[in-house]
Coordinates of N, CA and C in Angstrom, one line a residue:
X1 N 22.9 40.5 -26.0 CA 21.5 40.1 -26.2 C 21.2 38.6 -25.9
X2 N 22.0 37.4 -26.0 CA 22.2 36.6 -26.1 C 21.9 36.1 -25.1
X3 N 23.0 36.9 -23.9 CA 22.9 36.4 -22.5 C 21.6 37.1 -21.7
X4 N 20.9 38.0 -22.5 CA 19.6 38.4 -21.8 C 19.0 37.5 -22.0
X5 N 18.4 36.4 -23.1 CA 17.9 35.9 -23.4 C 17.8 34.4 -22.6
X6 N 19.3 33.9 -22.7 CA 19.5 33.3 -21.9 C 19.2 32.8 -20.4
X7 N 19.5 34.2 -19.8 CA 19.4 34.6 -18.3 C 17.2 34.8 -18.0
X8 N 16.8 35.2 -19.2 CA 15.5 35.0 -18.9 C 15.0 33.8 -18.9
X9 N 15.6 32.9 -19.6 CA 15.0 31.4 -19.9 C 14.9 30.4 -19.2
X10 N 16.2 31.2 -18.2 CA 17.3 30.3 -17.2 C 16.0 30.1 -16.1
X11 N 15.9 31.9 -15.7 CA 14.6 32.5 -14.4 C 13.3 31.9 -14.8
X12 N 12.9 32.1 -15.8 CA 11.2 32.2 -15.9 C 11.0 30.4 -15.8
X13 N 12.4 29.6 -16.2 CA 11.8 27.9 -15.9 C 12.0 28.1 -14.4
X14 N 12.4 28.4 -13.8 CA 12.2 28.4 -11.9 C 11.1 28.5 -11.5
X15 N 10.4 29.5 -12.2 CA 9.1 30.0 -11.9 C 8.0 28.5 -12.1
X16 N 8.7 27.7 -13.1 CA 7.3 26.7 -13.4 C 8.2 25.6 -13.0
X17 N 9.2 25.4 -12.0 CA 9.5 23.9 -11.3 C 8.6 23.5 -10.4
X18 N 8.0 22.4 -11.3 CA 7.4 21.8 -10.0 C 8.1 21.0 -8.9
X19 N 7.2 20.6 -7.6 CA 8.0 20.3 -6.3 C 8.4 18.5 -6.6
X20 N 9.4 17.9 -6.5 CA 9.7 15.9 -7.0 C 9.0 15.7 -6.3
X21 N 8.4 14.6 -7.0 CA 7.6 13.8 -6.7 C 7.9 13.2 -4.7
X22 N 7.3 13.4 -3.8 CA 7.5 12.1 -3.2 C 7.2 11.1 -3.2
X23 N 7.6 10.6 -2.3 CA 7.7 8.7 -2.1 C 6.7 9.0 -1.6
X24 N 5.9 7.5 -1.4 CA 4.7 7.4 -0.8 C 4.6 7.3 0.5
X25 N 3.7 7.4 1.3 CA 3.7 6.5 2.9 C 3.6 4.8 2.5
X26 N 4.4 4.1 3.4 CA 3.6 2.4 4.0 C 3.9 2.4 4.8
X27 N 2.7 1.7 5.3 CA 1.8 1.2 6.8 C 1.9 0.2 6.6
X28 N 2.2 -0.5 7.6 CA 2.3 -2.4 7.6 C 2.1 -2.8 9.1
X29 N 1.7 -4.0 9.2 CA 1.2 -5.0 10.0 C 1.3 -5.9 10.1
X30 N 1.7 -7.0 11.0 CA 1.9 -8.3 11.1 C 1.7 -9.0 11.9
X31 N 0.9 -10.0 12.4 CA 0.7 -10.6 13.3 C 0.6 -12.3 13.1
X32 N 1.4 -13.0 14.5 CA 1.0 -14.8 14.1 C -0.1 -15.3 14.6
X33 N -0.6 -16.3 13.6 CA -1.8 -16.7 13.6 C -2.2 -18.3 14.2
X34 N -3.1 -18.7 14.4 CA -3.5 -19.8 15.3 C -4.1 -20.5 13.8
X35 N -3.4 -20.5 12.8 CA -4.5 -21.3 11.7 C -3.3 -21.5 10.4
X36 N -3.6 -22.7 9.7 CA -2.9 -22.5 8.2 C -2.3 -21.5 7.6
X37 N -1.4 -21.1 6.6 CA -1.5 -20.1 5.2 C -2.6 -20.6 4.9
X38 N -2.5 -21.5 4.3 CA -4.0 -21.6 3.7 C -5.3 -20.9 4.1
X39 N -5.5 -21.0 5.1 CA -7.2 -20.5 6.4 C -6.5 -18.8 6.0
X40 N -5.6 -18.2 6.2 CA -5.4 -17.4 6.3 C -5.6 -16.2 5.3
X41 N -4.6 -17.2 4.0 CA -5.3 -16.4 2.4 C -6.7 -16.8 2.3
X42 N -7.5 -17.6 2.6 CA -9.4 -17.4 2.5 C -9.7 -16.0 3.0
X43 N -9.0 -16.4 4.4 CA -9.6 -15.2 5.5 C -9.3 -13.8 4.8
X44 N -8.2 -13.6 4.4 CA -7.5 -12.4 3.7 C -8.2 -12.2 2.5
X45 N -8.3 -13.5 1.3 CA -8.7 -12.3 0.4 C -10.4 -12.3 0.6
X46 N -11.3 -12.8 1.2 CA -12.7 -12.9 1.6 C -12.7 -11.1 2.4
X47 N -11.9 -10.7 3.3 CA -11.8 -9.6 3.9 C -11.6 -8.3 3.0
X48 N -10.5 -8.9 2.0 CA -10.1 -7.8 0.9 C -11.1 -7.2 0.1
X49 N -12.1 -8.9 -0.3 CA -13.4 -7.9 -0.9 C -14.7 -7.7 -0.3
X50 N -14.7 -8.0 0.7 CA -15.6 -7.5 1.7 C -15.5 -5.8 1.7
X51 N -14.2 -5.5 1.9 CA -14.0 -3.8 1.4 C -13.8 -3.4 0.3
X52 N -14.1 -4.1 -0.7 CA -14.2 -3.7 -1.9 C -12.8 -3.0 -2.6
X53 N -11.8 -4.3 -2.5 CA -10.7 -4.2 -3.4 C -10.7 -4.1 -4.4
X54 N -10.0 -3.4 -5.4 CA -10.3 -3.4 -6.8 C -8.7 -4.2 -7.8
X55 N -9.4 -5.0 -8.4 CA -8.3 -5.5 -9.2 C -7.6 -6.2 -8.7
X56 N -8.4 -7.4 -8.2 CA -7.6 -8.2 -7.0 C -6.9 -9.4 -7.6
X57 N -5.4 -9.5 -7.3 CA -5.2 -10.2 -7.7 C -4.6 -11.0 -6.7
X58 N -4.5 -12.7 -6.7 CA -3.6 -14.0 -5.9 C -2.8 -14.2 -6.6
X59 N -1.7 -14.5 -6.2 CA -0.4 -15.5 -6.8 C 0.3 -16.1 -5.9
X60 N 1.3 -16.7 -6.0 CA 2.2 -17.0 -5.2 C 3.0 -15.9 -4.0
X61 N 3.0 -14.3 -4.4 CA 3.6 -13.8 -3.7 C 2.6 -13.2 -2.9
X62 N 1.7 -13.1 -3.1 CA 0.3 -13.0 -2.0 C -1.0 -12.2 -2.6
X63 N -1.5 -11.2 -2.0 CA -2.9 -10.7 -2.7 C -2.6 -9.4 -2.5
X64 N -2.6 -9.0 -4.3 CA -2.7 -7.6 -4.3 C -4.2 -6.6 -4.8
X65 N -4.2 -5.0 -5.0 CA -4.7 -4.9 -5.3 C -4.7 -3.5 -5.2
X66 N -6.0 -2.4 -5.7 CA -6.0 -0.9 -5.1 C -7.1 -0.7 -4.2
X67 N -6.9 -0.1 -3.4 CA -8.3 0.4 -2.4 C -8.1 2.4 -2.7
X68 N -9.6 2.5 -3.0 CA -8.8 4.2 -3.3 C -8.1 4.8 -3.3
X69 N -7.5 4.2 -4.8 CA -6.0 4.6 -4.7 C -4.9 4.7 -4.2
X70 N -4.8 3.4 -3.4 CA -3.6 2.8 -2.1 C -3.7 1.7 -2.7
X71 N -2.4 1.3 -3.0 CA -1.8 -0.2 -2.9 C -1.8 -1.0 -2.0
X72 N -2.4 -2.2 -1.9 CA -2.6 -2.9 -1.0 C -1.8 -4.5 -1.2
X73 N -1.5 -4.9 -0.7 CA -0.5 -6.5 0.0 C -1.0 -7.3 1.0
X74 N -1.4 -8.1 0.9 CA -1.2 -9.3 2.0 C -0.6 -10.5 1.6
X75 N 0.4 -10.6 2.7 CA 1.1 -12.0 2.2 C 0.7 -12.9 4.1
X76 N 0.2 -14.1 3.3 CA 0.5 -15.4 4.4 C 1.1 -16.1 4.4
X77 N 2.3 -16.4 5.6 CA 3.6 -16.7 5.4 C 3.3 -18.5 6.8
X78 N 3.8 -19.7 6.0 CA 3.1 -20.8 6.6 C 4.4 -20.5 7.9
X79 N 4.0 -21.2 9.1 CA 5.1 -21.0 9.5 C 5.1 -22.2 10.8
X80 N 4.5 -23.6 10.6 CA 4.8 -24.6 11.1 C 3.1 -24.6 10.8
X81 N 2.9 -26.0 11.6 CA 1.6 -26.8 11.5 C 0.6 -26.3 12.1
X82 N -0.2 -25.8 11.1 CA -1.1 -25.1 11.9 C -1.3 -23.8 12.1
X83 N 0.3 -23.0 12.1 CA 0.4 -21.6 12.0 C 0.7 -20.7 11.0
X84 N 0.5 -19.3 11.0 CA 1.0 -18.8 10.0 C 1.0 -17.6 10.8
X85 N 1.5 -16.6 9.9 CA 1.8 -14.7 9.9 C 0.9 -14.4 8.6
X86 N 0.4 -13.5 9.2 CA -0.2 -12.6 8.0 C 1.0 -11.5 8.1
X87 N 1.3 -10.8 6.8 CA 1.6 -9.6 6.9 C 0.9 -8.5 5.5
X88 N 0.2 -7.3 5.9 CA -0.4 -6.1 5.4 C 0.5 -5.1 4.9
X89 N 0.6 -4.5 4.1 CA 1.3 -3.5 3.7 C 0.0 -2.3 3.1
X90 N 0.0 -1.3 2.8 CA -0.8 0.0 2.3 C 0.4 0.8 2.0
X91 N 0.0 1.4 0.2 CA 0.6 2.2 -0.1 C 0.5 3.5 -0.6
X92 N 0.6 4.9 -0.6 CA -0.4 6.0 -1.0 C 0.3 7.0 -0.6
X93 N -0.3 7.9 -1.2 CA 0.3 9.3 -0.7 C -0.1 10.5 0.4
X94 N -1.6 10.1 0.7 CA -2.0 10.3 1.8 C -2.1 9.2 2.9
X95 N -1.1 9.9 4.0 CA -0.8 9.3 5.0 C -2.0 8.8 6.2
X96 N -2.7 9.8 6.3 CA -4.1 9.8 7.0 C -5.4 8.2 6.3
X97 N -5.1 8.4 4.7 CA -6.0 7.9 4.4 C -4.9 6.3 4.3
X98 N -3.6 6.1 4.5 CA -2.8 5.2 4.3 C -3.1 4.0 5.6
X99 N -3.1 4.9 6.6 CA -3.2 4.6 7.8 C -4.6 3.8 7.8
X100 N -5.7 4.7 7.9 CA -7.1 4.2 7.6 C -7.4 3.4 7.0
X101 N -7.0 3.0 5.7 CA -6.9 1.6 4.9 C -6.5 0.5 5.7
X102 N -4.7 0.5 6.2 CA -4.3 -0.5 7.1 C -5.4 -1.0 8.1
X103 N -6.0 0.2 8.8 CA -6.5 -0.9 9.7 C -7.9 -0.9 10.1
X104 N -8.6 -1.0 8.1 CA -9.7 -1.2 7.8 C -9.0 -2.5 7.7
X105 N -8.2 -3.0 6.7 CA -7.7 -4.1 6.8 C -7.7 -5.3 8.1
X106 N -6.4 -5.1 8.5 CA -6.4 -5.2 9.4 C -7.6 -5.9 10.5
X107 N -8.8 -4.9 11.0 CA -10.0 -5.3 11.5 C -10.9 -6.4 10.5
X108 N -10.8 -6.5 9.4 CA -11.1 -7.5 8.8 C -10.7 -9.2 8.8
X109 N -9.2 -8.8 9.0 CA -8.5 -9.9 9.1 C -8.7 -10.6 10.5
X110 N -8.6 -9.5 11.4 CA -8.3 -10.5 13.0 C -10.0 -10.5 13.9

């Protein structure tokens, strides 16, 4: 009886496994720029809320935030006088809508 019991307990959890989680998609972007870090984080986070970032935050490691439910990054990286790199990251689970963030971004930025 034991192992009936057992053996059903074993089956019927199969029935309710759900599928692990996946990882997310990220989209990223980078390009060098003809202007400061500085010019570049204005330009960046002025563009972030132009689309209506939520929860934006600056620090030293760059500008985060969520766009419906996609994680968002920009980091401007100085890279001699005058110049810099932006780099974009988007994070999500739909890939379609991962993509579309990037380079709503993106067109903001350049």
């Amino acid at each position: 009886m034991k192992k009936c019991i057992l053996a059903l307990v074993l089956f019927s959890g199969a029935c309710f496994a759900h599928e692990p989680e996946r990882a997310p998609e990220l989209w990223s972007w980078f390009k060098d720029l003809d202007k400061s870090a500085a010019a570049c984080e204005i330009q960046s986070s002025f563009a972030l809320q132009t689309i209506g970032l939520e929860n934006q935050v600056e620090n030293e490691y760059g500008i985060y935030g969520t766009y419906k439910g996609n994680r968002v990054v920009v980091k401007c990286l100085a890279m001699g006088e005058g110049k810099s790199k932006v780099w974009v990251a988007v994070a999500g689970h739909d890939r379609d809508a991962v993509e579309l963030v990037r380079n709503m971004i993106v067109k903001e930025i350049i």
